[in-house]
Amino acid sequence: MSAPRSYELYGAEFRRNDRAIYARMRAEAPVVQQPGIDGHTPIWFVTGAAEVEQVLADSATFARDPARVSPEMAADFQTPDPRVRAITDNHMLNYDGEDHRRLRALVSKAFTPRVIEALRPRIAAIANELIDAVAARGHMELVGEYAFPLPITVIAELLGVPSERRDDFRIWSDAFVQPAMTAEEQQRAMGLLGAFAAYMGELVAERRQNPRDDLISRLIQVEEQGDRLNESELFSMIALLIVAGHETTVSLIGDAALTLLQHPDALAELRDNPALVPGAIEEFLRYESPVDRALVRFVVRDTLLGGQQLHHGDLLIVALGAANHDEARFAHADELDIHRTPNPHMAFGKGIHYCLGAPLARLEGAIAIQTLIQRLPNLRLERAPDALAWRTAPLFRSLVELPVSWDV
Ligand code: HEM
């Protein structure tokens, strides 16, 4: 397909207008095929809530694993470098059916709401330490100094990964999620992901020698027992948990802070009544949709979606951020309402790949926002919202920086 796109869905300009573009798509063409990020591969983009839900709920028709379409499709989507492939390709989010179930079951007990609730004091301590470090200064860059270190420290401790390497995780993780289009970008990404793979190799080797009471050691034990987890699946699992375990939550905390600072009434209400914070987090998840698009799906069999005929082998992307602003599902969808109930948003996806880390993300988000607004009086933006830069990774609705200040 070489026709131009009907809707521009990439880059900084898109991010500045995403709400309006998605609204036009929902109204004119809730399921539409146009070239993807490379400018030529045809992709179906889905923006209506009902259609997005239909896709995510039906992994038998809309698969994550290209091998379900054909061996050629699997070969096309395989990461070329075998060392990098070992950490990027073999995790639960790339499989459907039995392999997905097997991999998810190995870690699901570590992420249940009850287990996660026990982390509350530690997460609150981390949030308070981060605020202690900046409180007297009267200003900070909120993404780099608060939204990022909080979730990366939590997931690193949960896995048993030394958090001193967290700045490297940020760089490697970017390479994981940012599409590399030119040969130069691809070479750079493979270099960074190669470094991530080398680090993973060292970490697993060290932990094999010196097991501890952490998730990585438990996964290594499963791998050593034989048939439930192979080495590449082990590496990919750890990499997925590091990447998914922080990227997304950084976006949630940064986006929620920006949204609150633009809605002073909601901020005052939450400061006076912290019991409202968990409900408000659900609304920030809907309103901002930090994971704006789910990963690409492969159409396994011919099917109708939103009146469009889709064929075996077609590629498809659902826009969670568009579905979460669909007026057919949410009254006054473009308004923030921290009391919204029910709030059937799809910010964590739906179906078999529904976010494993949702309880953790909800708790981190609630503690981060509550600590921020309780501890920093008269918190305010230091840059006009129009002048803020958004990251260009199409998956995320994520600020590059958020400078804020407060009274000391
Ligand atoms: C606000 C924060 C978060 C958001 C908005 C979010 C969103 C999502 C979404 C939309 C998916 C499904 C993607 C798809 O179907 O293509 C997903 C899957 C996943 N998320 Fe999250 N996530 C967040 C935080 C976390 C955290 C903290 C973890 C840490 C463990 C995590 C781990 C995962 C995993 C492992 C999957 C794959 C599940 C599977 O394939 O069965 N996420 N997340």
PDB file of N, CA, C and O and ligand atoms in Angstrom, residues 56 64 91-95 100 104 107 111 151 155 158 237 240-253 285 289-297 318 320 346-362 364 396, ligand 1:
ATOM      1  N   LEU A  56      -9.844  -7.323  21.409  1.00  0.00           N
ATOM      2  CA  LEU A  56      -9.041  -7.779  22.551  1.00  0.00           C
ATOM      3  C   LEU A  56      -9.646  -9.021  23.214  1.00  0.00           C
ATOM      4  O   LEU A  56      -8.929  -9.843  23.787  1.00  0.00           O
ATOM      5  N   ARG A  64      -1.561 -12.459  18.893  1.00  0.00           N
ATOM      6  CA  ARG A  64      -0.303 -11.738  19.067  1.00  0.00           C
ATOM      7  C   ARG A  64       0.851 -12.479  18.386  1.00  0.00           C
ATOM      8  O   ARG A  64       1.868 -11.898  18.087  1.00  0.00           O
ATOM      9  N   HIS A  91       8.282 -13.729  25.291  1.00  0.00           N
ATOM     10  CA  HIS A  91       7.531 -13.468  26.524  1.00  0.00           C
ATOM     11  C   HIS A  91       6.032 -13.644  26.306  1.00  0.00           C
ATOM     12  O   HIS A  91       5.565 -13.757  25.164  1.00  0.00           O
ATOM     13  N   MET A  92       5.284 -13.611  27.421  1.00  0.00           N
ATOM     14  CA  MET A  92       3.851 -13.952  27.366  1.00  0.00           C
ATOM     15  C   MET A  92       3.049 -13.047  26.423  1.00  0.00           C
ATOM     16  O   MET A  92       2.081 -13.487  25.814  1.00  0.00           O
ATOM     17  N   LEU A  93       3.479 -11.798  26.292  1.00  0.00           N
ATOM     18  CA  LEU A  93       2.702 -10.861  25.472  1.00  0.00           C
ATOM     19  C   LEU A  93       2.868 -11.152  23.976  1.00  0.00           C
ATOM     20  O   LEU A  93       2.175 -10.601  23.151  1.00  0.00           O
ATOM     21  N   ASN A  94       3.803 -12.043  23.629  1.00  0.00           N
ATOM     22  CA  ASN A  94       3.978 -12.422  22.220  1.00  0.00           C
ATOM     23  C   ASN A  94       3.352 -13.764  21.881  1.00  0.00           C
ATOM     24  O   ASN A  94       3.548 -14.273  20.782  1.00  0.00           O
ATOM     25  N   TYR A  95       2.653 -14.367  22.842  1.00  0.00           N
ATOM     26  CA  TYR A  95       2.036 -15.673  22.595  1.00  0.00           C
ATOM     27  C   TYR A  95       0.542 -15.628  22.862  1.00  0.00           C
ATOM     28  O   TYR A  95       0.049 -14.727  23.544  1.00  0.00           O
ATOM     29  N   HIS A 100       0.974 -18.914  26.181  1.00  0.00           N
ATOM     30  CA  HIS A 100       0.685 -17.712  26.953  1.00  0.00           C
ATOM     31  C   HIS A 100       0.260 -18.074  28.375  1.00  0.00           C
ATOM     32  O   HIS A 100       0.753 -17.527  29.348  1.00  0.00           O
ATOM     33  N   ARG A 104       2.294 -16.970  31.755  1.00  0.00           N
ATOM     34  CA  ARG A 104       1.632 -16.041  32.684  1.00  0.00           C
ATOM     35  C   ARG A 104       1.445 -16.705  34.057  1.00  0.00           C
ATOM     36  O   ARG A 104       1.619 -16.055  35.094  1.00  0.00           O
ATOM     37  N   VAL A 107       4.157 -16.390  36.865  1.00  0.00           N
ATOM     38  CA  VAL A 107       4.390 -15.167  37.657  1.00  0.00           C
ATOM     39  C   VAL A 107       3.109 -14.545  38.221  1.00  0.00           C
ATOM     40  O   VAL A 107       3.184 -13.603  39.007  1.00  0.00           O
ATOM     41  N   PHE A 111       1.712 -11.113  41.483  1.00  0.00           N
ATOM     42  CA  PHE A 111       1.111  -9.808  41.159  1.00  0.00           C
ATOM     43  C   PHE A 111      -0.364  -9.708  41.544  1.00  0.00           C
ATOM     44  O   PHE A 111      -1.071  -8.847  41.043  1.00  0.00           O
ATOM     45  N   PRO A 151       8.513   3.791  40.103  1.00  0.00           N
ATOM     46  CA  PRO A 151       8.199   2.435  39.627  1.00  0.00           C
ATOM     47  C   PRO A 151       9.420   1.589  39.273  1.00  0.00           C
ATOM     48  O   PRO A 151       9.384   0.372  39.433  1.00  0.00           O
ATOM     49  N   ILE A 155       9.850  -2.170  40.832  1.00  0.00           N
ATOM     50  CA  ILE A 155       9.903  -3.402  40.031  1.00  0.00           C
ATOM     51  C   ILE A 155      11.278  -4.057  40.166  1.00  0.00           C
ATOM     52  O   ILE A 155      11.393  -5.293  40.204  1.00  0.00           O
ATOM     53  N   LEU A 158      11.232  -5.884  43.412  1.00  0.00           N
ATOM     54  CA  LEU A 158      10.338  -7.041  43.340  1.00  0.00           C
ATOM     55  C   LEU A 158      10.993  -8.216  42.597  1.00  0.00           C
ATOM     56  O   LEU A 158      10.890  -9.372  42.984  1.00  0.00           O
ATOM     57  N   MET A 237      11.061 -12.987  29.923  1.00  0.00           N
ATOM     58  CA  MET A 237      10.137 -12.697  31.031  1.00  0.00           C
ATOM     59  C   MET A 237      10.696 -11.556  31.892  1.00  0.00           C
ATOM     60  O   MET A 237       9.978 -10.604  32.211  1.00  0.00           O
ATOM     61  N   LEU A 240      10.574  -8.294  29.946  1.00  0.00           N
ATOM     62  CA  LEU A 240       9.203  -7.770  29.845  1.00  0.00           C
ATOM     63  C   LEU A 240       8.777  -7.132  31.164  1.00  0.00           C
ATOM     64  O   LEU A 240       8.192  -6.049  31.179  1.00  0.00           O
ATOM     65  N   LEU A 241       9.078  -7.811  32.274  1.00  0.00           N
ATOM     66  CA  LEU A 241       8.644  -7.267  33.560  1.00  0.00           C
ATOM     67  C   LEU A 241       9.365  -5.959  33.881  1.00  0.00           C
ATOM     68  O   LEU A 241       8.765  -5.033  34.432  1.00  0.00           O
ATOM     69  N   ILE A 242      10.639  -5.861  33.522  1.00  0.00           N
ATOM     70  CA  ILE A 242      11.347  -4.594  33.754  1.00  0.00           C
ATOM     71  C   ILE A 242      10.734  -3.480  32.895  1.00  0.00           C
ATOM     72  O   ILE A 242      10.432  -2.391  33.376  1.00  0.00           O
ATOM     73  N   VAL A 243      10.527  -3.782  31.615  1.00  0.00           N
ATOM     74  CA  VAL A 243      10.047  -2.740  30.692  1.00  0.00           C
ATOM     75  C   VAL A 243       8.582  -2.371  31.008  1.00  0.00           C
ATOM     76  O   VAL A 243       8.259  -1.209  31.269  1.00  0.00           O
ATOM     77  N   ALA A 244       7.693  -3.404  31.007  1.00  0.00           N
ATOM     78  CA  ALA A 244       6.264  -3.129  31.253  1.00  0.00           C
ATOM     79  C   ALA A 244       6.054  -2.630  32.677  1.00  0.00           C
ATOM     80  O   ALA A 244       5.116  -1.891  32.953  1.00  0.00           O
ATOM     81  N   GLY A 245       6.951  -3.047  33.573  1.00  0.00           N
ATOM     82  CA  GLY A 245       6.781  -2.699  34.981  1.00  0.00           C
ATOM     83  C   GLY A 245       7.120  -1.265  35.313  1.00  0.00           C
ATOM     84  O   GLY A 245       6.856  -0.813  36.415  1.00  0.00           O
ATOM     85  N   HIS A 246       7.730  -0.525  34.382  1.00  0.00           N
ATOM     86  CA  HIS A 246       7.959   0.880  34.736  1.00  0.00           C
ATOM     87  C   HIS A 246       7.524   1.876  33.667  1.00  0.00           C
ATOM     88  O   HIS A 246       6.881   2.867  33.985  1.00  0.00           O
ATOM     89  N   GLU A 247       7.814   1.614  32.377  1.00  0.00           N
ATOM     90  CA  GLU A 247       7.498   2.582  31.311  1.00  0.00           C
ATOM     91  C   GLU A 247       6.089   3.164  31.473  1.00  0.00           C
ATOM     92  O   GLU A 247       5.870   4.368  31.459  1.00  0.00           O
ATOM     93  N   THR A 248       5.150   2.229  31.604  1.00  0.00           N
ATOM     94  CA  THR A 248       3.740   2.557  31.650  1.00  0.00           C
ATOM     95  C   THR A 248       3.379   3.404  32.877  1.00  0.00           C
ATOM     96  O   THR A 248       2.601   4.333  32.790  1.00  0.00           O
ATOM     97  N   THR A 249       3.972   3.035  34.007  1.00  0.00           N
ATOM     98  CA  THR A 249       3.599   3.714  35.248  1.00  0.00           C
ATOM     99  C   THR A 249       4.243   5.094  35.324  1.00  0.00           C
ATOM    100  O   THR A 249       3.683   6.018  35.915  1.00  0.00           O
ATOM    101  N   VAL A 250       5.424   5.234  34.712  1.00  0.00           N
ATOM    102  CA  VAL A 250       6.030   6.568  34.592  1.00  0.00           C
ATOM    103  C   VAL A 250       5.046   7.481  33.863  1.00  0.00           C
ATOM    104  O   VAL A 250       4.782   8.620  34.279  1.00  0.00           O
ATOM    105  N   SER A 251       4.469   6.941  32.781  1.00  0.00           N
ATOM    106  CA  SER A 251       3.518   7.750  32.000  1.00  0.00           C
ATOM    107  C   SER A 251       2.298   8.084  32.844  1.00  0.00           C
ATOM    108  O   SER A 251       1.824   9.220  32.837  1.00  0.00           O
ATOM    109  N   LEU A 252       1.780   7.092  33.577  1.00  0.00           N
ATOM    110  CA  LEU A 252       0.582   7.346  34.388  1.00  0.00           C
ATOM    111  C   LEU A 252       0.842   8.466  35.401  1.00  0.00           C
ATOM    112  O   LEU A 252       0.041   9.397  35.530  1.00  0.00           O
ATOM    113  N   ILE A 253       1.968   8.379  36.120  1.00  0.00           N
ATOM    114  CA  ILE A 253       2.226   9.367  37.185  1.00  0.00           C
ATOM    115  C   ILE A 253       2.438  10.762  36.575  1.00  0.00           C
ATOM    116  O   ILE A 253       1.873  11.753  37.045  1.00  0.00           O
ATOM    117  N   LEU A 285      -6.451   7.014  34.315  1.00  0.00           N
ATOM    118  CA  LEU A 285      -6.138   5.928  33.372  1.00  0.00           C
ATOM    119  C   LEU A 285      -7.010   6.046  32.124  1.00  0.00           C
ATOM    120  O   LEU A 285      -6.550   5.856  31.001  1.00  0.00           O
ATOM    121  N   SER A 289      -4.978   7.582  29.304  1.00  0.00           N
ATOM    122  CA  SER A 289      -4.593   6.342  28.626  1.00  0.00           C
ATOM    123  C   SER A 289      -3.084   6.264  28.371  1.00  0.00           C
ATOM    124  O   SER A 289      -2.628   6.395  27.224  1.00  0.00           O
ATOM    125  N   PRO A 290      -2.300   6.045  29.438  1.00  0.00           N
ATOM    126  CA  PRO A 290      -0.832   6.067  29.289  1.00  0.00           C
ATOM    127  C   PRO A 290      -0.316   5.062  28.253  1.00  0.00           C
ATOM    128  O   PRO A 290       0.678   5.339  27.574  1.00  0.00           O
ATOM    129  N   VAL A 291      -0.966   3.893  28.135  1.00  0.00           N
ATOM    130  CA  VAL A 291      -0.666   3.009  26.999  1.00  0.00           C
ATOM    131  C   VAL A 291      -1.727   3.329  25.955  1.00  0.00           C
ATOM    132  O   VAL A 291      -2.858   2.874  26.032  1.00  0.00           O
ATOM    133  N   ASP A 292      -1.342   4.143  24.982  1.00  0.00           N
ATOM    134  CA  ASP A 292      -2.316   4.678  24.032  1.00  0.00           C
ATOM    135  C   ASP A 292      -2.775   3.618  23.036  1.00  0.00           C
ATOM    136  O   ASP A 292      -3.917   3.618  22.589  1.00  0.00           O
ATOM    137  N   ARG A 293      -1.849   2.706  22.680  1.00  0.00           N
ATOM    138  CA  ARG A 293      -2.207   1.657  21.712  1.00  0.00           C
ATOM    139  C   ARG A 293      -1.694   0.318  22.213  1.00  0.00           C
ATOM    140  O   ARG A 293      -0.582   0.244  22.752  1.00  0.00           O
ATOM    141  N   ALA A 294      -2.473  -0.714  22.007  1.00  0.00           N
ATOM    142  CA  ALA A 294      -1.990  -2.059  22.327  1.00  0.00           C
ATOM    143  C   ALA A 294      -1.023  -2.494  21.220  1.00  0.00           C
ATOM    144  O   ALA A 294      -0.888  -1.827  20.188  1.00  0.00           O
ATOM    145  N   LEU A 295      -0.345  -3.606  21.442  1.00  0.00           N
ATOM    146  CA  LEU A 295       0.595  -4.098  20.435  1.00  0.00           C
ATOM    147  C   LEU A 295      -0.173  -4.645  19.225  1.00  0.00           C
ATOM    148  O   LEU A 295      -1.352  -4.986  19.314  1.00  0.00           O
ATOM    149  N   VAL A 296       0.534  -4.734  18.118  1.00  0.00           N
ATOM    150  CA  VAL A 296      -0.106  -5.155  16.870  1.00  0.00           C
ATOM    151  C   VAL A 296      -0.732  -6.549  17.010  1.00  0.00           C
ATOM    152  O   VAL A 296      -0.216  -7.407  17.735  1.00  0.00           O
ATOM    153  N   ARG A 297      -1.887  -6.751  16.373  1.00  0.00           N
ATOM    154  CA  ARG A 297      -2.531  -8.067  16.315  1.00  0.00           C
ATOM    155  C   ARG A 297      -2.479  -8.584  14.877  1.00  0.00           C
ATOM    156  O   ARG A 297      -2.512  -7.782  13.923  1.00  0.00           O
ATOM    157  N   VAL A 318      -5.190  -1.626  17.924  1.00  0.00           N
ATOM    158  CA  VAL A 318      -6.308  -0.961  18.596  1.00  0.00           C
ATOM    159  C   VAL A 318      -5.777   0.238  19.375  1.00  0.00           C
ATOM    160  O   VAL A 318      -4.729   0.170  20.006  1.00  0.00           O
ATOM    161  N   LEU A 320      -6.335   2.223  22.435  1.00  0.00           N
ATOM    162  CA  LEU A 320      -7.034   2.237  23.729  1.00  0.00           C
ATOM    163  C   LEU A 320      -7.414   3.663  24.098  1.00  0.00           C
ATOM    164  O   LEU A 320      -8.494   3.920  24.646  1.00  0.00           O
ATOM    165  N   MET A 346     -10.487   0.836  29.201  1.00  0.00           N
ATOM    166  CA  MET A 346      -9.666  -0.298  28.737  1.00  0.00           C
ATOM    167  C   MET A 346      -8.178   0.062  28.780  1.00  0.00           C
ATOM    168  O   MET A 346      -7.389  -0.445  27.980  1.00  0.00           O
ATOM    169  N   ALA A 347      -7.797   0.926  29.730  1.00  0.00           N
ATOM    170  CA  ALA A 347      -6.398   1.362  29.805  1.00  0.00           C
ATOM    171  C   ALA A 347      -5.442   0.205  30.073  1.00  0.00           C
ATOM    172  O   ALA A 347      -4.267   0.266  29.710  1.00  0.00           O
ATOM    173  N   PHE A 348      -5.932  -0.855  30.723  1.00  0.00           N
ATOM    174  CA  PHE A 348      -5.092  -2.032  30.967  1.00  0.00           C
ATOM    175  C   PHE A 348      -5.360  -3.140  29.947  1.00  0.00           C
ATOM    176  O   PHE A 348      -4.989  -4.289  30.154  1.00  0.00           O
ATOM    177  N   GLY A 349      -6.023  -2.812  28.854  1.00  0.00           N
ATOM    178  CA  GLY A 349      -6.343  -3.819  27.859  1.00  0.00           C
ATOM    179  C   GLY A 349      -7.556  -4.619  28.278  1.00  0.00           C
ATOM    180  O   GLY A 349      -8.384  -4.170  29.089  1.00  0.00           O
ATOM    181  N   LYS A 350      -7.647  -5.830  27.750  1.00  0.00           N
ATOM    182  CA  LYS A 350      -8.845  -6.661  27.945  1.00  0.00           C
ATOM    183  C   LYS A 350      -8.471  -8.065  27.477  1.00  0.00           C
ATOM    184  O   LYS A 350      -7.596  -8.230  26.662  1.00  0.00           O
ATOM    185  N   GLY A 351      -9.182  -9.065  27.974  1.00  0.00           N
ATOM    186  CA  GLY A 351      -8.961 -10.427  27.460  1.00  0.00           C
ATOM    187  C   GLY A 351      -7.726 -11.074  28.061  1.00  0.00           C
ATOM    188  O   GLY A 351      -7.289 -10.710  29.146  1.00  0.00           O
ATOM    189  N   ILE A 352      -7.118 -12.010  27.337  1.00  0.00           N
ATOM    190  CA  ILE A 352      -6.053 -12.835  27.930  1.00  0.00           C
ATOM    191  C   ILE A 352      -4.808 -12.020  28.266  1.00  0.00           C
ATOM    192  O   ILE A 352      -4.058 -12.390  29.153  1.00  0.00           O
ATOM    193  N   HIS A 353      -4.576 -10.908  27.563  1.00  0.00           N
ATOM    194  CA  HIS A 353      -3.376 -10.114  27.843  1.00  0.00           C
ATOM    195  C   HIS A 353      -3.662  -8.958  28.801  1.00  0.00           C
ATOM    196  O   HIS A 353      -2.814  -8.064  28.957  1.00  0.00           O
ATOM    197  N   TYR A 354      -4.834  -8.967  29.429  1.00  0.00           N
ATOM    198  CA  TYR A 354      -5.152  -7.901  30.402  1.00  0.00           C
ATOM    199  C   TYR A 354      -3.952  -7.726  31.330  1.00  0.00           C
ATOM    200  O   TYR A 354      -3.383  -8.699  31.851  1.00  0.00           O
ATOM    201  N   CYS A 355      -3.589  -6.471  31.559  1.00  0.00           N
ATOM    202  CA  CYS A 355      -2.336  -6.157  32.253  1.00  0.00           C
ATOM    203  C   CYS A 355      -2.135  -6.949  33.551  1.00  0.00           C
ATOM    204  O   CYS A 355      -2.913  -6.846  34.492  1.00  0.00           O
ATOM    205  N   LEU A 356      -1.050  -7.691  33.564  1.00  0.00           N
ATOM    206  CA  LEU A 356      -0.684  -8.462  34.757  1.00  0.00           C
ATOM    207  C   LEU A 356      -0.367  -7.536  35.930  1.00  0.00           C
ATOM    208  O   LEU A 356      -0.585  -7.876  37.089  1.00  0.00           O
ATOM    209  N   GLY A 357       0.177  -6.364  35.616  1.00  0.00           N
ATOM    210  CA  GLY A 357       0.647  -5.455  36.665  1.00  0.00           C
ATOM    211  C   GLY A 357      -0.393  -4.429  37.109  1.00  0.00           C
ATOM    212  O   GLY A 357      -0.046  -3.497  37.846  1.00  0.00           O
ATOM    213  N   ALA A 358      -1.668  -4.613  36.701  1.00  0.00           N
ATOM    214  CA  ALA A 358      -2.679  -3.588  37.023  1.00  0.00           C
ATOM    215  C   ALA A 358      -2.757  -3.281  38.532  1.00  0.00           C
ATOM    216  O   ALA A 358      -2.770  -2.101  38.916  1.00  0.00           O
ATOM    217  N   PRO A 359      -2.785  -4.290  39.416  1.00  0.00           N
ATOM    218  CA  PRO A 359      -2.856  -3.949  40.847  1.00  0.00           C
ATOM    219  C   PRO A 359      -1.644  -3.133  41.305  1.00  0.00           C
ATOM    220  O   PRO A 359      -1.775  -2.203  42.112  1.00  0.00           O
ATOM    221  N   LEU A 360      -0.469  -3.470  40.775  1.00  0.00           N
ATOM    222  CA  LEU A 360       0.744  -2.732  41.154  1.00  0.00           C
ATOM    223  C   LEU A 360       0.689  -1.300  40.613  1.00  0.00           C
ATOM    224  O   LEU A 360       0.994  -0.328  41.325  1.00  0.00           O
ATOM    225  N   ALA A 361       0.284  -1.164  39.355  1.00  0.00           N
ATOM    226  CA  ALA A 361       0.216   0.169  38.744  1.00  0.00           C
ATOM    227  C   ALA A 361      -0.779   1.053  39.496  1.00  0.00           C
ATOM    228  O   ALA A 361      -0.516   2.240  39.741  1.00  0.00           O
ATOM    229  N   ARG A 362      -1.925   0.469  39.878  1.00  0.00           N
ATOM    230  CA  ARG A 362      -2.950   1.248  40.596  1.00  0.00           C
ATOM    231  C   ARG A 362      -2.406   1.723  41.943  1.00  0.00           C
ATOM    232  O   ARG A 362      -2.594   2.886  42.325  1.00  0.00           O
ATOM    233  N   GLU A 364       0.819   2.034  42.907  1.00  0.00           N
ATOM    234  CA  GLU A 364       1.904   3.011  42.719  1.00  0.00           C
ATOM    235  C   GLU A 364       1.335   4.371  42.317  1.00  0.00           C
ATOM    236  O   GLU A 364       1.772   5.405  42.826  1.00  0.00           O
ATOM    237  N   PHE A 396       2.910   4.879  23.695  1.00  0.00           N
ATOM    238  CA  PHE A 396       2.681   5.564  24.968  1.00  0.00           C
ATOM    239  C   PHE A 396       2.233   7.003  24.803  1.00  0.00           C
ATOM    240  O   PHE A 396       2.670   7.699  23.898  1.00  0.00           O
TER     241      PHE A 396
HETATM  242  C1  HEM B   1      -0.320   2.491  34.405  1.00  0.00           C
HETATM  243  C2  HEM B   1       0.439   1.456  34.226  1.00  0.00           C
HETATM  244  C3  HEM B   1       0.168   0.361  33.234  1.00  0.00           C
HETATM  245  C4  HEM B   1      -0.635   0.355  32.121  1.00  0.00           C
HETATM  246  C5  HEM B   1      -1.527   1.485  31.596  1.00  0.00           C
HETATM  247  C6  HEM B   1      -0.495  -0.951  31.510  1.00  0.00           C
HETATM  248  C7  HEM B   1      -1.166  -1.350  30.372  1.00  0.00           C
HETATM  249  C8  HEM B   1      -1.078  -2.601  29.811  1.00  0.00           C
HETATM  250  C9  HEM B   1      -1.794  -3.022  28.633  1.00  0.00           C
HETATM  251  C10 HEM B   1      -2.721  -2.139  27.814  1.00  0.00           C
HETATM  252  C11 HEM B   1      -1.469  -4.310  28.396  1.00  0.00           C
HETATM  253  C12 HEM B   1      -1.984  -5.184  27.232  1.00  0.00           C
HETATM  254  C13 HEM B   1      -1.226  -4.909  25.960  1.00  0.00           C
HETATM  255  C14 HEM B   1      -1.812  -5.626  24.790  1.00  0.00           C
HETATM  256  O1  HEM B   1      -2.837  -6.319  24.909  1.00  0.00           O
HETATM  257  O2  HEM B   1      -1.245  -5.480  23.683  1.00  0.00           O
HETATM  258  C15 HEM B   1      -0.547  -4.727  29.424  1.00  0.00           C
HETATM  259  C16 HEM B   1       0.007  -5.984  29.519  1.00  0.00           C
HETATM  260  C17 HEM B   1       0.951  -6.311  30.458  1.00  0.00           C
HETATM  261  N1  HEM B   1       1.409  -5.520  31.504  1.00  0.00           N
HETATM  262 FE1  HEM B   1       0.818  -3.662  31.961  1.00  0.00          FE
HETATM  263  N2  HEM B   1       0.375  -1.696  32.252  1.00  0.00           N
HETATM  264  C18 HEM B   1       0.794  -0.945  33.318  1.00  0.00           C
HETATM  265  C19 HEM B   1       1.659  -1.325  34.316  1.00  0.00           C
HETATM  266  C20 HEM B   1       2.264  -2.555  34.416  1.00  0.00           C
HETATM  267  C21 HEM B   1       3.129  -2.964  35.489  1.00  0.00           C
HETATM  268  C22 HEM B   1       3.496  -2.126  36.709  1.00  0.00           C
HETATM  269  C23 HEM B   1       3.541  -4.216  35.207  1.00  0.00           C
HETATM  270  C24 HEM B   1       4.460  -5.015  36.080  1.00  0.00           C
HETATM  271  C25 HEM B   1       4.470  -6.240  36.220  1.00  0.00           C
HETATM  272  C26 HEM B   1       2.910  -4.626  33.955  1.00  0.00           C
HETATM  273  C27 HEM B   1       3.061  -5.835  33.303  1.00  0.00           C
HETATM  274  C28 HEM B   1       2.353  -6.242  32.196  1.00  0.00           C
HETATM  275  C29 HEM B   1       2.512  -7.549  31.588  1.00  0.00           C
HETATM  276  C30 HEM B   1       3.461  -8.651  32.032  1.00  0.00           C
HETATM  277  C31 HEM B   1       1.637  -7.596  30.498  1.00  0.00           C
HETATM  278  C32 HEM B   1       1.404  -8.756  29.543  1.00  0.00           C
HETATM  279  C33 HEM B   1       0.272  -9.611  30.056  1.00  0.00           C
HETATM  280  C34 HEM B   1      -0.053 -10.788  29.159  1.00  0.00           C
HETATM  281  O3  HEM B   1       0.414 -10.857  28.019  1.00  0.00           O
HETATM  282  O4  HEM B   1      -0.797 -11.680  29.626  1.00  0.00           O
HETATM  283  N3  HEM B   1       2.140  -3.585  33.508  1.00  0.00           N
HETATM  284  N4  HEM B   1      -0.329  -3.660  30.290  1.00  0.00           N
END
